[in-house]
mmCIF file of C-alpha atoms and ligand atoms in Angstrom:
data_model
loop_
_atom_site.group_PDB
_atom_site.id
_atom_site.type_symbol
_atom_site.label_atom_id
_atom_site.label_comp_id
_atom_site.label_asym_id
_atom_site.label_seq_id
_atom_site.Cartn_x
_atom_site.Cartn_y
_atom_site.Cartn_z
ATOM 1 C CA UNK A 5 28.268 9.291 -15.089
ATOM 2 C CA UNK A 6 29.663 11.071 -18.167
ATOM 3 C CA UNK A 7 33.139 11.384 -17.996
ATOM 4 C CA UNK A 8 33.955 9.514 -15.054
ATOM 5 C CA UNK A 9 36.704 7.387 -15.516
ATOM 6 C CA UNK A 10 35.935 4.746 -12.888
ATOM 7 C CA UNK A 11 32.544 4.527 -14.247
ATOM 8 C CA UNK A 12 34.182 3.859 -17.699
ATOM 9 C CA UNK A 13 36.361 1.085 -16.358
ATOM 10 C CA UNK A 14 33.757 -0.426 -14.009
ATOM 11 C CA UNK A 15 31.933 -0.639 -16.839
ATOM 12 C CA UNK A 16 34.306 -2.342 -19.157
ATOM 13 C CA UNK A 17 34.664 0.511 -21.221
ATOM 14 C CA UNK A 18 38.160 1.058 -20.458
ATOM 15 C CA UNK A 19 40.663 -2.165 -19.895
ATOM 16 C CA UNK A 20 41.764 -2.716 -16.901
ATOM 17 C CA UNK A 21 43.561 -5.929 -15.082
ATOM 18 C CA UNK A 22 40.638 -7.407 -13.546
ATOM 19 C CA UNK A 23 40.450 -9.970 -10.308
ATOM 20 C CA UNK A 24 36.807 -10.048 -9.893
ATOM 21 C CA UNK A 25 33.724 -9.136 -11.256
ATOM 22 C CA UNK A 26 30.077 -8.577 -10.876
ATOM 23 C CA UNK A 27 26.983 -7.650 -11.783
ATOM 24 C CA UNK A 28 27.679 -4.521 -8.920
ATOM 25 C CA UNK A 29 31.339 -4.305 -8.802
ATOM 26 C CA UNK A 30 34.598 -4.452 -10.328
ATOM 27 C CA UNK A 31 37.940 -5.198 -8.353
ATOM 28 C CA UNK A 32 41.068 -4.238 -10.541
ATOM 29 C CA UNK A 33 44.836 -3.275 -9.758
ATOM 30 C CA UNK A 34 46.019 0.445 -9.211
ATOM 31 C CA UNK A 35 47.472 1.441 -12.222
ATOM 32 C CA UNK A 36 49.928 3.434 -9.706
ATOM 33 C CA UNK A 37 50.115 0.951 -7.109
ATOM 34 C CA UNK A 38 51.696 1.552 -3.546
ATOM 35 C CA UNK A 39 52.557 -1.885 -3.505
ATOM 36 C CA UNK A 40 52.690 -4.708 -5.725
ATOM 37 C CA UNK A 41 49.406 -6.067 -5.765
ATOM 38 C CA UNK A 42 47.669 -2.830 -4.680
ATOM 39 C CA UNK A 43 43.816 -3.276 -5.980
ATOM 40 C CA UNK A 44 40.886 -0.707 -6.377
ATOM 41 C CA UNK A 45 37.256 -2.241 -5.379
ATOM 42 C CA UNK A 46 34.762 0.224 -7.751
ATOM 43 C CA UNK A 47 31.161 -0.529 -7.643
ATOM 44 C CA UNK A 48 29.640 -0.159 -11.175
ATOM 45 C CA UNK A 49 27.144 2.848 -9.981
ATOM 46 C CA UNK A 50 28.403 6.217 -10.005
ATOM 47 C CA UNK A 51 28.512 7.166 -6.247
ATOM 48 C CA UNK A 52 31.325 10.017 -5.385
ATOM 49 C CA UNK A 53 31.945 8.960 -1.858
ATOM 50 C CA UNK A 54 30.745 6.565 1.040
ATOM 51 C CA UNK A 55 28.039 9.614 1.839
ATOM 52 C CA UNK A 56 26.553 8.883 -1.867
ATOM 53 C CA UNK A 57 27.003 4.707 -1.805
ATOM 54 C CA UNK A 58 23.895 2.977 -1.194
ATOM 55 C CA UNK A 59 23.676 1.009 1.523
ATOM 56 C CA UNK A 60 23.398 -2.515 0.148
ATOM 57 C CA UNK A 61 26.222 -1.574 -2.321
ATOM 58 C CA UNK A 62 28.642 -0.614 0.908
ATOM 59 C CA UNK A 63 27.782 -3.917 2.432
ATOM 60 C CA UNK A 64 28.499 -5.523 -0.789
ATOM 61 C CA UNK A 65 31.675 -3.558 -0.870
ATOM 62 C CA UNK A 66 32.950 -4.713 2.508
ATOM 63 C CA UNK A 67 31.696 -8.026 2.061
ATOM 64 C CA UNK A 68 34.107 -8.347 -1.411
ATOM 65 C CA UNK A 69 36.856 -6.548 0.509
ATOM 66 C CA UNK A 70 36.421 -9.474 3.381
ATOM 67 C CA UNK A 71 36.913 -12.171 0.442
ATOM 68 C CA UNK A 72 39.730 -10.490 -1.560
ATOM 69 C CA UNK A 73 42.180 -9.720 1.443
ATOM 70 C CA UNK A 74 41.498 -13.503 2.196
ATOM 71 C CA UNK A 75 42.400 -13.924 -1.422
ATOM 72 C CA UNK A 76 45.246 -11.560 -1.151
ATOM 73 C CA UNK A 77 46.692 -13.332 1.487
ATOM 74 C CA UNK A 78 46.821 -17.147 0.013
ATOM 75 C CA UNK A 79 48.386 -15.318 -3.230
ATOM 76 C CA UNK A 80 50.591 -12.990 -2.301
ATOM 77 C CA UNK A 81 51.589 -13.885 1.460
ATOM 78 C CA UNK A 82 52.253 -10.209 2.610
ATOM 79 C CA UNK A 83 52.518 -9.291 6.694
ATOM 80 C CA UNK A 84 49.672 -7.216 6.263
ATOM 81 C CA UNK A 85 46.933 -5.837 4.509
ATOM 82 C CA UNK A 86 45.468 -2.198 4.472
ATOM 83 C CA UNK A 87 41.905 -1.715 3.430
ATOM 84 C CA UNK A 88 40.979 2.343 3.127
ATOM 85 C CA UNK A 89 39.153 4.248 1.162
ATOM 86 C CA UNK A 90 39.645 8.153 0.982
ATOM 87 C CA UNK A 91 36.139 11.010 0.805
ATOM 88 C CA UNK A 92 36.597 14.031 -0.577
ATOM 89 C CA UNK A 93 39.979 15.896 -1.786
ATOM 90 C CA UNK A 94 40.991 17.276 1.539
ATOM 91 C CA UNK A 95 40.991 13.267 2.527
ATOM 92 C CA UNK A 96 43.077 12.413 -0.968
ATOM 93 C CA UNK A 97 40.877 11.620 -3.104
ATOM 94 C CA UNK A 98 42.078 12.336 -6.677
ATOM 95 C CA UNK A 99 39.214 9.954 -8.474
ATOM 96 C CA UNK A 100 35.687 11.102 -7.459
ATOM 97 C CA UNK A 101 33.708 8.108 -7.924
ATOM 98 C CA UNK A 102 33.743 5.673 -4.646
ATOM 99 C CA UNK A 103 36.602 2.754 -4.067
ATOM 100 C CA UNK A 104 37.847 1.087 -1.685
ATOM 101 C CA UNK A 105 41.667 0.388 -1.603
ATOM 102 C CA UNK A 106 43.202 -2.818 -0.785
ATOM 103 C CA UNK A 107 47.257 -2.695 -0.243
ATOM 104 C CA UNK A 108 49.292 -5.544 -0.116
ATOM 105 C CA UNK A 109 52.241 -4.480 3.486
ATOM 106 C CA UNK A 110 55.223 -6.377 4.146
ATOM 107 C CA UNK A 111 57.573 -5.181 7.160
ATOM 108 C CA UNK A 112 60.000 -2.531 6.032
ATOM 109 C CA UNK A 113 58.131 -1.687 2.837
ATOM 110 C CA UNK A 114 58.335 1.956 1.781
ATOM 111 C CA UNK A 115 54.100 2.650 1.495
ATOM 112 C CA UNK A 116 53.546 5.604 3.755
ATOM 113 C CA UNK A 117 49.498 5.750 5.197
ATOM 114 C CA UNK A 118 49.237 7.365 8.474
ATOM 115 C CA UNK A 119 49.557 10.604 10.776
ATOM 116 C CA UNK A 120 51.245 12.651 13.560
ATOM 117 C CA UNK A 121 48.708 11.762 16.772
ATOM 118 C CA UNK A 122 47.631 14.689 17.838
ATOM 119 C CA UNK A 123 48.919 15.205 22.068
ATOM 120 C CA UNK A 124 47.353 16.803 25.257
ATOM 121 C CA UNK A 125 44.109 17.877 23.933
ATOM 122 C CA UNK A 126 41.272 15.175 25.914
ATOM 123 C CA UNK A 127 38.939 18.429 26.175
ATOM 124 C CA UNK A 128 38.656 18.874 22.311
ATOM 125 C CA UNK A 129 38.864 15.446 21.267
ATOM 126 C CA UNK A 130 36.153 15.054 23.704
ATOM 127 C CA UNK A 131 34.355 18.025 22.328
ATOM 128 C CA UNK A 132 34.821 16.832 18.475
ATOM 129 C CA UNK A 133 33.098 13.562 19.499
ATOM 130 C CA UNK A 134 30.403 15.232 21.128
ATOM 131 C CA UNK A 135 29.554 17.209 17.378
ATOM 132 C CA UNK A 136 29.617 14.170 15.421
ATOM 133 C CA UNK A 137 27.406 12.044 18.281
ATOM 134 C CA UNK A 138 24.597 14.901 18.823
ATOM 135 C CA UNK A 139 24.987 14.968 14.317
ATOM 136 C CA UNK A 140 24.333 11.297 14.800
ATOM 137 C CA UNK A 141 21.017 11.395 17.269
ATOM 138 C CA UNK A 142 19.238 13.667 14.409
ATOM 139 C CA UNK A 143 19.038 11.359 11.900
ATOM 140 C CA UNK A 144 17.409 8.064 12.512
ATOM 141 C CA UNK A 145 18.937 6.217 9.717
ATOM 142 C CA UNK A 146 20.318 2.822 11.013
ATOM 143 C CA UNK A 147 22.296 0.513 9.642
HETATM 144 P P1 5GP B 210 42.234 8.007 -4.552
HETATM 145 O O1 5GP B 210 43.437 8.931 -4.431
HETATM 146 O O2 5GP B 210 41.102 8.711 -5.277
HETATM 147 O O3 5GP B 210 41.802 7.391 -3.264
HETATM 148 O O4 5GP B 210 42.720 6.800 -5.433
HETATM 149 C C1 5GP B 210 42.680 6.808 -6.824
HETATM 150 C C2 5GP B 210 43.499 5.633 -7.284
HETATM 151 O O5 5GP B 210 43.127 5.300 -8.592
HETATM 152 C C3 5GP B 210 45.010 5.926 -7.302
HETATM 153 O O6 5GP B 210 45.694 4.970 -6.495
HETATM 154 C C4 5GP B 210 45.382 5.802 -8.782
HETATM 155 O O7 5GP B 210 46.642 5.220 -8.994
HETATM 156 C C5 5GP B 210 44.257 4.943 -9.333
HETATM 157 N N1 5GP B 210 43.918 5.218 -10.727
HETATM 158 C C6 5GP B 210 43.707 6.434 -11.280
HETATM 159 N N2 5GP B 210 43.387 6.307 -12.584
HETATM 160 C C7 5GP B 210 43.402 4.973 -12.848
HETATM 161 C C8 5GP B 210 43.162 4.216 -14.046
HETATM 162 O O8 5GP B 210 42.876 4.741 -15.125
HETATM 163 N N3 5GP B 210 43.244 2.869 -13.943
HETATM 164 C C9 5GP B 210 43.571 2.257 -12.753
HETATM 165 N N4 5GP B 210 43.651 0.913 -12.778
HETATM 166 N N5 5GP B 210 43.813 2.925 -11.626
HETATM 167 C C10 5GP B 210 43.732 4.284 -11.671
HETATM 168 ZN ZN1 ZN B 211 31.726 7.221 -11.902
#
């Protein structure tokens, strides 16, 4: 897509430190890393989110994510390993073309991903659920 900057890199337009590449996909480091290590999985077709990413490209995704924490592990022994990807700007997103985060943790590191649990409220969690499974039933797309 014109303009996009993920497109350009996934691409090869732009440099970037590549691990891994593909005729689908590009897997490069964060040029702002949380971590050390910190790499970007971009698929090579413009998609903004996971609501846009076609389905064989998301399996391919997770499938590459699968192999490169592996990878990440044997190369960079860390205690841990988050794999997230953000939708929308609300969720964080500050590039809007699809990728999937992969962040090197080791205990007492200073990378900050989570949130305050939420406390005494079964009835809406319950009812939030509820939205997103009746949402569910009326489509009939499977994976
Ligand atoms: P988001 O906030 O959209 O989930 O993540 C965007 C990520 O892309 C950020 O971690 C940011 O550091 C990284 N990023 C933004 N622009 C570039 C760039 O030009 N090159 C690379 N390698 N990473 C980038
Ligand atoms: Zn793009």
């Amino acid at each position: 897509m014109d303009g996009c900057i993920f497109c350009k890199i996934a691409a090869g337009e732009i440099p970037s430190a590549t691990v891994y590449e593909d005729e689908d996909l590009r897997v490069i480091a964060d040029i702002s890393p949380a971590n050390l290590g910190h790499l970007l999985i971009i698929p090579k077709e413009h998609a903004a989110d996971l609501t846009e990413l076609p389905a064989e490209t998301a399996c391919k995704v997770m499938l590459t994510a699968k192999r490169v924490v592996a990878a990440m592990k044997k190369g960079l022994c860390p205690d841990g390993v988050n794999v997230l990807q953000n939708n929308g700007e609300a969720a964080g997103q500050t590039v809007m073309h699809y990728h999937m985060h992969i962040i090197p943790r080791y205990r007492g590191d200073q990378v900050k991903i989570g949130w305050e649990p939420m406390q005494g409220q079964p009835e809406a969690v319950a009812g939030a659920a509820e939205k997103v499974k009746k949402a569910l039933e009326e489509t009939d797309e499977r994976p």
